[in-house]
Coordinates of C-alpha atoms in Angstrom, one line a residue:
X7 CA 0.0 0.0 0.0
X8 CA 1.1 3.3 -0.8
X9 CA 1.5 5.9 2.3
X10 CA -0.3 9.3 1.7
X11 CA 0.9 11.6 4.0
X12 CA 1.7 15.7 4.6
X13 CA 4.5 15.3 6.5
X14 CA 7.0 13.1 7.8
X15 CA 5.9 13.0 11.5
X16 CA 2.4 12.2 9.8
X17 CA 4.5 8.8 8.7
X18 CA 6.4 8.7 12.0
X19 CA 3.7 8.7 14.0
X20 CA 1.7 5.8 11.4
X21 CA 4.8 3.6 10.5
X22 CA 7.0 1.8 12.6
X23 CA 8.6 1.0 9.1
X24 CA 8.5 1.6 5.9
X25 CA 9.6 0.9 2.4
X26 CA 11.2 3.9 0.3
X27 CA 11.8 4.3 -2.9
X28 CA 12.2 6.8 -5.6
X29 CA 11.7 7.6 -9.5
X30 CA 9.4 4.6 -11.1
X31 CA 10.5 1.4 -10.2
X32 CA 9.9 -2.0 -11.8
X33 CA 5.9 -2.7 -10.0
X34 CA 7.2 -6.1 -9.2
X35 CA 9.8 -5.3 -7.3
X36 CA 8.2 -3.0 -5.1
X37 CA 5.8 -6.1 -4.7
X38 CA 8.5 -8.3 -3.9
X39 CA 9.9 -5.6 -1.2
X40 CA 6.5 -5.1 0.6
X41 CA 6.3 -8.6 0.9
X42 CA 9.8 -9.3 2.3
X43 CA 9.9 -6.5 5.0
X44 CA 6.0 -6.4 5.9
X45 CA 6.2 -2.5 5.2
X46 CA 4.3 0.0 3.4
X47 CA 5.8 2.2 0.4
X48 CA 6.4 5.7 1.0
X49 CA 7.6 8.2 -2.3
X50 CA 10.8 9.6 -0.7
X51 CA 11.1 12.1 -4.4
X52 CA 8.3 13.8 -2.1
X53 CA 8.8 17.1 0.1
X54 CA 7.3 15.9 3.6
X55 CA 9.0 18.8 5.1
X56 CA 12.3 16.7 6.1
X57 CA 15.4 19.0 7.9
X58 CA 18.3 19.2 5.4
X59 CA 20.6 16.7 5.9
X60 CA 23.1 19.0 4.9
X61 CA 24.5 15.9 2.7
X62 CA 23.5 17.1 -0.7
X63 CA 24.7 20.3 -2.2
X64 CA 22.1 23.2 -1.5
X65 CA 23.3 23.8 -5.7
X66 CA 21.5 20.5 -7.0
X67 CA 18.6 18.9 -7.7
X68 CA 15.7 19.8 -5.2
X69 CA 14.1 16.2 -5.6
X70 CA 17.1 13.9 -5.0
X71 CA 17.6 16.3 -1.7
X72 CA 13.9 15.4 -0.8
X73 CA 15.1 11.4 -1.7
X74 CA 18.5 12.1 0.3
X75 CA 16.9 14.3 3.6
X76 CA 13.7 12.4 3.6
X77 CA 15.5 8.9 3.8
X78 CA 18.1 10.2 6.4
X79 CA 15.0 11.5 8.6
X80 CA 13.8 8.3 8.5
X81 CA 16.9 6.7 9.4
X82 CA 16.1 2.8 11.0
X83 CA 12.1 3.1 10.2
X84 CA 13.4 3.0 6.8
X85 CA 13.5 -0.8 6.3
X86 CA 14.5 -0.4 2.6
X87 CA 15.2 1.4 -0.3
X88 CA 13.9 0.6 -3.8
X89 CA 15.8 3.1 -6.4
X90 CA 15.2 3.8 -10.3
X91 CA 18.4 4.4 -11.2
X92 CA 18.7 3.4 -14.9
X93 CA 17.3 5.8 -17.7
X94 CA 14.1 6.3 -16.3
X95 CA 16.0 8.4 -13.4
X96 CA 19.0 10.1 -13.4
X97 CA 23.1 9.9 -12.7
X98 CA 22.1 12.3 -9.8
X99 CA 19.1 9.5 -8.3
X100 CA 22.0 6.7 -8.5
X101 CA 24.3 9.3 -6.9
X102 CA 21.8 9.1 -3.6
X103 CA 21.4 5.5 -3.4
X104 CA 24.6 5.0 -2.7
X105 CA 24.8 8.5 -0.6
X106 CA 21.5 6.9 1.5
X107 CA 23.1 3.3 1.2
X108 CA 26.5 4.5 2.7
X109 CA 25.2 6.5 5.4
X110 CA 22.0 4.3 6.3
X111 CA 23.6 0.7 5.8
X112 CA 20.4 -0.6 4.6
X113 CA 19.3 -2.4 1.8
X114 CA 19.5 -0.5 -0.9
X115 CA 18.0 -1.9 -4.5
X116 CA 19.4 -0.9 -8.0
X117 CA 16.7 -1.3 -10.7
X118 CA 16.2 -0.4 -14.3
X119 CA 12.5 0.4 -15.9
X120 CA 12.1 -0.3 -19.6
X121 CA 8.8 0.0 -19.6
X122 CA 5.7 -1.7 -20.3
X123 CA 5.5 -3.9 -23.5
X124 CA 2.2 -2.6 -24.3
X125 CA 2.4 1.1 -23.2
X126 CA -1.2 2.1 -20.9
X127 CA -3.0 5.5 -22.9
X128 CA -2.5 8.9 -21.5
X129 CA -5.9 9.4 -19.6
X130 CA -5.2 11.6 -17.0
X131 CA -2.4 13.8 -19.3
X132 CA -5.7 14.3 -22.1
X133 CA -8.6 14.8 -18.8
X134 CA -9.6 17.8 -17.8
X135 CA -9.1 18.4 -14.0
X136 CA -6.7 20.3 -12.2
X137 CA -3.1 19.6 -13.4
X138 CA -1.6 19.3 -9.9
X139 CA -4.3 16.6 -8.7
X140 CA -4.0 14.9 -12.5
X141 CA 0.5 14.6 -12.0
X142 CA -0.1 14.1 -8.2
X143 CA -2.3 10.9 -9.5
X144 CA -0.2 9.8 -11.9
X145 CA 2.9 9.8 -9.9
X146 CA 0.6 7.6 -7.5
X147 CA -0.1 4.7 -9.9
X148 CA 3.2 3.8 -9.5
X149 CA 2.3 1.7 -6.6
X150 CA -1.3 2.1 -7.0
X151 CA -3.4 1.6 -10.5
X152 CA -6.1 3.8 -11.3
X153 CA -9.6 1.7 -10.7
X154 CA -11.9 0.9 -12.9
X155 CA -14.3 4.1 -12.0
X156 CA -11.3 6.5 -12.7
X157 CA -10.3 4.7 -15.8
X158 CA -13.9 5.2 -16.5
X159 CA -14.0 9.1 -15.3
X160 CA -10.8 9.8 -16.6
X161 CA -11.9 8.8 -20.3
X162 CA -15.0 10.9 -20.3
X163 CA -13.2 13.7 -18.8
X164 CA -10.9 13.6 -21.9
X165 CA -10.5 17.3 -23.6
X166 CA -8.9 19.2 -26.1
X167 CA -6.5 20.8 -25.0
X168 CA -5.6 24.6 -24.6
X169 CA -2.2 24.4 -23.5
X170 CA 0.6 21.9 -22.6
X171 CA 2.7 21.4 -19.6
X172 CA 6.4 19.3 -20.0
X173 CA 8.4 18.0 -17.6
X174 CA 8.6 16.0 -14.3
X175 CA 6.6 17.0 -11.0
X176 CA 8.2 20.2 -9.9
X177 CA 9.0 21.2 -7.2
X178 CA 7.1 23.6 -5.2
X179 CA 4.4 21.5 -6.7
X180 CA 2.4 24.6 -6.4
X181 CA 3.5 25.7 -10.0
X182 CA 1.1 23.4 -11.3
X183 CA -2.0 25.4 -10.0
X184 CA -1.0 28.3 -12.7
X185 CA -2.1 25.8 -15.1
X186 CA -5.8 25.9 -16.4
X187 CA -7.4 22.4 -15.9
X188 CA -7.5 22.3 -19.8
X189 CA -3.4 21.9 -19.9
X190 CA -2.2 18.5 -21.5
X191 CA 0.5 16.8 -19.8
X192 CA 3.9 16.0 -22.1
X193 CA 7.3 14.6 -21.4
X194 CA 8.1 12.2 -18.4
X195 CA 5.3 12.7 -16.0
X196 CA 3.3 10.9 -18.9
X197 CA 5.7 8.7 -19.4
X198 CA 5.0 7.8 -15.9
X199 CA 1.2 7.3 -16.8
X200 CA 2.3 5.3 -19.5
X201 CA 4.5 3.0 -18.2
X202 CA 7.4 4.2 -20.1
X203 CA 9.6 6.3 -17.6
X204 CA 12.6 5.5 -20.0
X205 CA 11.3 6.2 -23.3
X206 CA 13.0 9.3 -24.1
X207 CA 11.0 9.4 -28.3
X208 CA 7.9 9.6 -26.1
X209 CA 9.3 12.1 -23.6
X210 CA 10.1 14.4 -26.5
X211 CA 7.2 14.2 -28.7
X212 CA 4.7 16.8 -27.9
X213 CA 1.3 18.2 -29.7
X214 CA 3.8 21.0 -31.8
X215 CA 0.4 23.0 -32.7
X216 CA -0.2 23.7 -28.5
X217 CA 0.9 26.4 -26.2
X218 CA 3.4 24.7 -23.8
X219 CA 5.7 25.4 -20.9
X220 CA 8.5 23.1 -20.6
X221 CA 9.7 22.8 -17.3
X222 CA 13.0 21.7 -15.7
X223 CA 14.3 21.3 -12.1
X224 CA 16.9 23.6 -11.1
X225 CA 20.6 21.8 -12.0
X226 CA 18.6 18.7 -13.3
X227 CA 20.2 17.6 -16.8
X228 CA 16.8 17.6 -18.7
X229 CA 17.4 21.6 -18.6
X230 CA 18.6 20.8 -22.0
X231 CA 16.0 19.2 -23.7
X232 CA 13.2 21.4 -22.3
X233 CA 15.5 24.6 -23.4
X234 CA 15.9 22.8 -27.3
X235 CA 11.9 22.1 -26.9
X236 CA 11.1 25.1 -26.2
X237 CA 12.8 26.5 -29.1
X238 CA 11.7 24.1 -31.7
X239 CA 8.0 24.4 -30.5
X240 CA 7.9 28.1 -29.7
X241 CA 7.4 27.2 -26.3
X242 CA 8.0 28.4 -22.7
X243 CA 11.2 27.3 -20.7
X244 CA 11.1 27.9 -17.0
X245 CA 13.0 26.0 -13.8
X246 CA 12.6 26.7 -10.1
X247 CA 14.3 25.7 -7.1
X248 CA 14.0 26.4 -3.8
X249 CA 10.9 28.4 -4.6
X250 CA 8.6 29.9 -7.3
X251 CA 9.7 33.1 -7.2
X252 CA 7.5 36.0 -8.2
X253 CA 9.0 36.6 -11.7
X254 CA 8.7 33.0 -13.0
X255 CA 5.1 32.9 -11.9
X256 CA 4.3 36.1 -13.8
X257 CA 6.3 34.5 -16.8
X258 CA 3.8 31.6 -16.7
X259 CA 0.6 32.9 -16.0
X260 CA 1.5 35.3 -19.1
X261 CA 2.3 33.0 -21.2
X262 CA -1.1 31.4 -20.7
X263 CA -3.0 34.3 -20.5
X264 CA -1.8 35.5 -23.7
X265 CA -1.0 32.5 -26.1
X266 CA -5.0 31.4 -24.5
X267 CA -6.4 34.7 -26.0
X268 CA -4.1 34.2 -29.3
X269 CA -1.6 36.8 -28.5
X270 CA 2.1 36.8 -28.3
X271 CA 4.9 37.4 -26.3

């Protein structure tokens, strides 16, 4: 089962132990680690409002510091950690495992995700909804499928779009709210939904006719190919870090105000 939780004393006080992980592990795995260790599965890429470890670089990535401080916090209630750290992640995620590994002395699995044979269809990226509920889902059916009734809502929520956002989960997650509940969700977050977190063709193909912002975590690699996507598709490139800061949330909700009413910047 998949903990839902604000914070990390919410955990504390729910979970004598628990089963980490981070990115998109193989579902199997994560079965087979439950199952050996009796524990529930806690997303460590999430911010639960864990001190800083001070172990990580305040200059890096601000989800592999959530993985890194929120796995430290834990310390011996954290039976286990289960770590994408093939394509589907990053250099930086296999960095922490064996930061977390060293420091923890716990087991620490190394897996790879190459996908689904059969890729599941974007529902929730083509629903309407509110975008930070729809990635916040998404991320979720990781562990957790969507049921029956959501595939079911999710289909006849299905819209055409009026404007595209690209990238992974940001963090503050907050950005997402800018977004009307009409944005269509690109690059690895539907991956994710997909079952293809390593597919990097599908992380770069993108509706070229549709207002996007292409996001990127401050210091995170994929900088890069947001930037070049952003160019090529007369899109929006934006990154945050510790904070959305006043200027990039003006930058955004300009962007859709004005590409929505068929302006320009």
């Amino acid at each position: 089962m998949l903990i839902i939780a604000q914070t990390l004393s919410d955990v504390v006080a729910q979970h004598d132990r628990v089963v980490g992980f981070f990115g998109h592990p193989p579902q199997e795995v994560l079965r087979q680690a439950v199952e050996r260790h009796g524990a529930d599965l806690l997303d460590l890429d999430i911010d639960y409002g864990a001190p800083s470890a001070r172990v990580v670089p305040q200059a890096y990535c601000h989800i592999i510091r959530h993985c890194v401080d929120n796995a430290l916090a834990l310390g011996p209630r954290l039976a286990c950690l289960v770590a994408a750290t093939g394509k589907e992640k990053c250099d930086a995620g296999r960095f922490a495992a064996w930061v977390i590994r060293d420091l923890l002395d716990i087991e620490v699995i190394f897996t790879e995700n190459s996908g689904l044979v059969s890729p599941n269809p974007p529902l929730l990226s083509q629903a309407r909804g509110p975008l930070n509920k729809r990635v916040t889902r998404i991320m979720q059916s990781i562990v957790n499928p969507l049921s029956a009734e959501e595939i079911k809502a999710a289909t006849a929520a299905h819209v055409e779009p009026t404007h595209g956002f690209w990238g992974t989960p940001p963090h503050p997650i907050e950005l997402l709210e800018l977004f009307p509940e009409t944005t269509r969700i690109f690059g690895w977050t539907r991956c994710v939904e997909q079952g293809r977190p390593d597919d990097l063709e599908l992380e770069m193909t993108v509706d070229e006719e549709l207002p996007i912002v292409f996001f990127s975590q401050g210091f995170c690699p994929k900088a890069a190919l947001a930037a070049h996507l952003a160019e090529k598709h007369r899109g929006m490139h934006v990154d945050t870090h510790d904070a959305l800061g006043a200027a990039t949330q003006a930058k955004i909700e300009a962007f859709i105000r004005l590409s929505g009413s068929g302006g320009t910047l």
